[in-house]
Amino acid sequence: MGTANGLIGQVAEVNRQILTLGGRPTPNDLLDKRDQLVDQLNVIVGVTATDRPNRTVQLAVTGSGVLLVDGDRTATADHRVQPGRRYAWTCPRAVCA
């Protein structure tokens, strides 16, 4: 789960960098980096990405809708896996509310 949490944090950090640029110039290198991170996370967890108008991405666990990344805010996988689930998610109210 450390790998998933690390990738979640990296996606949020790239989103933060994109927000800092304000969309000008188009941050193609950051968008490519983020896409690679999302692909890696998708292999581990299974995520659905939603592009936002501000060029950030929102990530949710596929099939559950649990938000993992919303802009620069994150949730993390907890080491206490619940029966019948791959991961248990803990997140601040700002992401999960």
mmCIF file with all atom_site columns, C-alpha atoms in Angstrom:
data_model
loop_
_atom_site.group_PDB
_atom_site.id
_atom_site.type_symbol
_atom_site.label_atom_id
_atom_site.label_alt_id
_atom_site.label_comp_id
_atom_site.label_asym_id
_atom_site.label_entity_id
_atom_site.label_seq_id
_atom_site.pdbx_PDB_ins_code
_atom_site.Cartn_x
_atom_site.Cartn_y
_atom_site.Cartn_z
_atom_site.occupancy
_atom_site.B_iso_or_equiv
_atom_site.pdbx_formal_charge
_atom_site.auth_seq_id
_atom_site.auth_comp_id
_atom_site.auth_asym_id
_atom_site.auth_atom_id
_atom_site.pdbx_PDB_model_num
ATOM 1  C CA . MET A 1 1  ? 0.000   0.000  0.000   1.00 0.00 ? 1  MET A CA 1
ATOM 2  C CA . GLY A 1 2  ? 2.995   2.241  0.424   1.00 0.00 ? 2  GLY A CA 1
ATOM 3  C CA . THR A 1 3  ? 3.455   2.231  -3.351  1.00 0.00 ? 3  THR A CA 1
ATOM 4  C CA . ALA A 1 4  ? -0.180  3.226  -3.941  1.00 0.00 ? 4  ALA A CA 1
ATOM 5  C CA . ASN A 1 5  ? 0.012   5.974  -1.316  1.00 0.00 ? 5  ASN A CA 1
ATOM 6  C CA . GLY A 1 6  ? 3.250   7.249  -2.826  1.00 0.00 ? 6  GLY A CA 1
ATOM 7  C CA . LEU A 1 7  ? 1.710   7.424  -6.288  1.00 0.00 ? 7  LEU A CA 1
ATOM 8  C CA . ILE A 1 8  ? -1.400  9.155  -4.917  1.00 0.00 ? 8  ILE A CA 1
ATOM 9  C CA . GLY A 1 9  ? 0.817   11.778 -3.290  1.00 0.00 ? 9  GLY A CA 1
ATOM 10 C CA . GLN A 1 10 ? 2.849   12.250 -6.470  1.00 0.00 ? 10 GLN A CA 1
ATOM 11 C CA . VAL A 1 11 ? -0.281  12.768 -8.575  1.00 0.00 ? 11 VAL A CA 1
ATOM 12 C CA . ALA A 1 12 ? -1.514  15.388 -6.106  1.00 0.00 ? 12 ALA A CA 1
ATOM 13 C CA . GLU A 1 13 ? 1.893   17.110 -6.179  1.00 0.00 ? 13 GLU A CA 1
ATOM 14 C CA . VAL A 1 14 ? 1.881   17.271 -9.980  1.00 0.00 ? 14 VAL A CA 1
ATOM 15 C CA . ASN A 1 15 ? -1.674  18.651 -9.821  1.00 0.00 ? 15 ASN A CA 1
ATOM 16 C CA . ARG A 1 16 ? -0.414  21.315 -7.399  1.00 0.00 ? 16 ARG A CA 1
ATOM 17 C CA . GLN A 1 17 ? 2.398   22.245 -9.787  1.00 0.00 ? 17 GLN A CA 1
ATOM 18 C CA . ILE A 1 18 ? -0.094  22.510 -12.660 1.00 0.00 ? 18 ILE A CA 1
ATOM 19 C CA . LEU A 1 19 ? -2.322  24.782 -10.553 1.00 0.00 ? 19 LEU A CA 1
ATOM 20 C CA . THR A 1 20 ? 0.678   26.972 -9.705  1.00 0.00 ? 20 THR A CA 1
ATOM 21 C CA . LEU A 1 21 ? 1.351   27.537 -13.415 1.00 0.00 ? 21 LEU A CA 1
ATOM 22 C CA . GLY A 1 22 ? -2.217  28.676 -13.961 1.00 0.00 ? 22 GLY A CA 1
ATOM 23 C CA . GLY A 1 23 ? -2.418  26.826 -17.265 1.00 0.00 ? 23 GLY A CA 1
ATOM 24 C CA . ARG A 1 24 ? 0.158   28.989 -19.040 1.00 0.00 ? 24 ARG A CA 1
ATOM 25 C CA . PRO A 1 25 ? 2.108   27.762 -20.828 1.00 0.00 ? 25 PRO A CA 1
ATOM 26 C CA . THR A 1 26 ? 0.545   24.351 -21.333 1.00 0.00 ? 26 THR A CA 1
ATOM 27 C CA . PRO A 1 27 ? 2.511   22.127 -18.938 1.00 0.00 ? 27 PRO A CA 1
ATOM 28 C CA . ASN A 1 28 ? 2.858   19.166 -21.314 1.00 0.00 ? 28 ASN A CA 1
ATOM 29 C CA . ASP A 1 29 ? 5.745   17.640 -19.359 1.00 0.00 ? 29 ASP A CA 1
ATOM 30 C CA . LEU A 1 30 ? 3.714   17.709 -16.136 1.00 0.00 ? 30 LEU A CA 1
ATOM 31 C CA . LEU A 1 31 ? 0.630   16.319 -17.871 1.00 0.00 ? 31 LEU A CA 1
ATOM 32 C CA . ASP A 1 32 ? 2.703   13.458 -19.305 1.00 0.00 ? 32 ASP A CA 1
ATOM 33 C CA . LYS A 1 33 ? 4.291   12.753 -15.920 1.00 0.00 ? 33 LYS A CA 1
ATOM 34 C CA . ARG A 1 34 ? 0.887   12.704 -14.244 1.00 0.00 ? 34 ARG A CA 1
ATOM 35 C CA . ASP A 1 35 ? -0.522  10.365 -16.898 1.00 0.00 ? 35 ASP A CA 1
ATOM 36 C CA . GLN A 1 36 ? 2.332   7.933  -16.243 1.00 0.00 ? 36 GLN A CA 1
ATOM 37 C CA . LEU A 1 37 ? 1.704   8.064  -12.490 1.00 0.00 ? 37 LEU A CA 1
ATOM 38 C CA . VAL A 1 38 ? -2.031  7.461  -13.017 1.00 0.00 ? 38 VAL A CA 1
ATOM 39 C CA . ASP A 1 39 ? -1.256  4.467  -15.249 1.00 0.00 ? 39 ASP A CA 1
ATOM 40 C CA . GLN A 1 40 ? 1.010   2.990  -12.547 1.00 0.00 ? 40 GLN A CA 1
ATOM 41 C CA . LEU A 1 41 ? -1.616  3.562  -9.853  1.00 0.00 ? 41 LEU A CA 1
ATOM 42 C CA . ASN A 1 42 ? -4.313  2.018  -12.043 1.00 0.00 ? 42 ASN A CA 1
ATOM 43 C CA . VAL A 1 43 ? -2.359  -1.247 -12.155 1.00 0.00 ? 43 VAL A CA 1
ATOM 44 C CA . ILE A 1 44 ? -2.256  -1.390 -8.347  1.00 0.00 ? 44 ILE A CA 1
ATOM 45 C CA . VAL A 1 45 ? -5.671  -0.055 -7.342  1.00 0.00 ? 45 VAL A CA 1
ATOM 46 C CA . GLY A 1 46 ? -7.868  0.483  -10.391 1.00 0.00 ? 46 GLY A CA 1
ATOM 47 C CA . VAL A 1 47 ? -8.757  4.146  -10.743 1.00 0.00 ? 47 VAL A CA 1
ATOM 48 C CA . THR A 1 48 ? -11.037 6.272  -12.861 1.00 0.00 ? 48 THR A CA 1
ATOM 49 C CA . ALA A 1 49 ? -9.592  9.651  -13.863 1.00 0.00 ? 49 ALA A CA 1
ATOM 50 C CA . THR A 1 50 ? -11.719 12.735 -14.480 1.00 0.00 ? 50 THR A CA 1
ATOM 51 C CA . ASP A 1 51 ? -10.043 15.728 -16.110 1.00 0.00 ? 51 ASP A CA 1
ATOM 52 C CA . ARG A 1 52 ? -10.918 19.067 -14.564 1.00 0.00 ? 52 ARG A CA 1
ATOM 53 C CA . PRO A 1 53 ? -11.189 22.389 -16.449 1.00 0.00 ? 53 PRO A CA 1
ATOM 54 C CA . ASN A 1 54 ? -8.131  23.682 -14.517 1.00 0.00 ? 54 ASN A CA 1
ATOM 55 C CA . ARG A 1 55 ? -6.088  20.799 -16.014 1.00 0.00 ? 55 ARG A CA 1
ATOM 56 C CA . THR A 1 56 ? -5.901  18.876 -12.753 1.00 0.00 ? 56 THR A CA 1
ATOM 57 C CA . VAL A 1 57 ? -7.245  15.355 -12.509 1.00 0.00 ? 57 VAL A CA 1
ATOM 58 C CA . GLN A 1 58 ? -9.588  13.774 -9.977  1.00 0.00 ? 58 GLN A CA 1
ATOM 59 C CA . LEU A 1 59 ? -9.018  10.084 -9.243  1.00 0.00 ? 59 LEU A CA 1
ATOM 60 C CA . ALA A 1 60 ? -11.576 7.710  -7.785  1.00 0.00 ? 60 ALA A CA 1
ATOM 61 C CA . VAL A 1 61 ? -11.415 3.998  -7.070  1.00 0.00 ? 61 VAL A CA 1
ATOM 62 C CA . THR A 1 62 ? -13.088 2.303  -10.033 1.00 0.00 ? 62 THR A CA 1
ATOM 63 C CA . GLY A 1 63 ? -16.484 0.903  -9.138  1.00 0.00 ? 63 GLY A CA 1
ATOM 64 C CA . SER A 1 64 ? -16.725 2.538  -5.720  1.00 0.00 ? 64 SER A CA 1
ATOM 65 C CA . GLY A 1 65 ? -16.406 6.248  -6.412  1.00 0.00 ? 65 GLY A CA 1
ATOM 66 C CA . VAL A 1 66 ? -14.122 6.706  -3.396  1.00 0.00 ? 66 VAL A CA 1
ATOM 67 C CA . LEU A 1 67 ? -12.009 9.775  -4.147  1.00 0.00 ? 67 LEU A CA 1
ATOM 68 C CA . LEU A 1 68 ? -8.253  9.317  -3.920  1.00 0.00 ? 68 LEU A CA 1
ATOM 69 C CA . VAL A 1 69 ? -7.127  12.616 -5.439  1.00 0.00 ? 69 VAL A CA 1
ATOM 70 C CA . ASP A 1 70 ? -9.056  15.824 -5.943  1.00 0.00 ? 70 ASP A CA 1
ATOM 71 C CA . GLY A 1 71 ? -6.701  18.540 -7.135  1.00 0.00 ? 71 GLY A CA 1
ATOM 72 C CA . ASP A 1 72 ? -3.925  18.593 -4.556  1.00 0.00 ? 72 ASP A CA 1
ATOM 73 C CA . ARG A 1 73 ? -5.952  16.838 -1.830  1.00 0.00 ? 73 ARG A CA 1
ATOM 74 C CA . THR A 1 74 ? -5.511  13.124 -1.202  1.00 0.00 ? 74 THR A CA 1
ATOM 75 C CA . ALA A 1 75 ? -6.808  10.041 0.551   1.00 0.00 ? 75 ALA A CA 1
ATOM 76 C CA . THR A 1 76 ? -4.526  7.177  1.540   1.00 0.00 ? 76 THR A CA 1
ATOM 77 C CA . ALA A 1 77 ? -4.807  3.413  1.729   1.00 0.00 ? 77 ALA A CA 1
ATOM 78 C CA . ASP A 1 78 ? -4.872  2.114  5.279   1.00 0.00 ? 78 ASP A CA 1
ATOM 79 C CA . HIS A 1 79 ? -2.959  -1.002 6.268   1.00 0.00 ? 79 HIS A CA 1
ATOM 80 C CA . ARG A 1 80 ? -6.068  -2.428 7.937   1.00 0.00 ? 80 ARG A CA 1
ATOM 81 C CA . VAL A 1 81 ? -7.650  -4.126 4.948   1.00 0.00 ? 81 VAL A CA 1
ATOM 82 C CA . GLN A 1 82 ? -11.317 -4.848 5.482   1.00 0.00 ? 82 GLN A CA 1
ATOM 83 C CA . PRO A 1 83 ? -12.705 -8.328 4.713   1.00 0.00 ? 83 PRO A CA 1
ATOM 84 C CA . GLY A 1 84 ? -13.660 -8.660 1.055   1.00 0.00 ? 84 GLY A CA 1
ATOM 85 C CA . ARG A 1 85 ? -11.859 -5.472 0.025   1.00 0.00 ? 85 ARG A CA 1
ATOM 86 C CA . ARG A 1 86 ? -8.442  -4.853 -1.451  1.00 0.00 ? 86 ARG A CA 1
ATOM 87 C CA . TYR A 1 87 ? -7.849  -1.689 0.590   1.00 0.00 ? 87 TYR A CA 1
ATOM 88 C CA . ALA A 1 88 ? -9.469  0.370  3.282   1.00 0.00 ? 88 ALA A CA 1
ATOM 89 C CA . TRP A 1 89 ? -9.321  4.102  2.537   1.00 0.00 ? 89 TRP A CA 1
ATOM 90 C CA . THR A 1 90 ? -8.858  6.915  4.983   1.00 0.00 ? 90 THR A CA 1
ATOM 91 C CA . CYS A 1 91 ? -9.251  10.454 3.865   1.00 0.00 ? 91 CYS A CA 1
ATOM 92 C CA . PRO A 1 92 ? -9.753  13.940 5.197   1.00 0.00 ? 92 PRO A CA 1
ATOM 93 C CA . ARG A 1 93 ? -13.289 15.284 5.097   1.00 0.00 ? 93 ARG A CA 1
ATOM 94 C CA . ALA A 1 94 ? -12.210 17.772 2.397   1.00 0.00 ? 94 ALA A CA 1
ATOM 95 C CA . VAL A 1 95 ? -11.722 14.913 -0.078  1.00 0.00 ? 95 VAL A CA 1
ATOM 96 C CA . CYS A 1 96 ? -14.393 12.437 1.013   1.00 0.00 ? 96 CYS A CA 1
ATOM 97 C CA . ALA A 1 97 ? -17.186 14.816 1.946   1.00 0.00 ? 97 ALA A CA 1
#
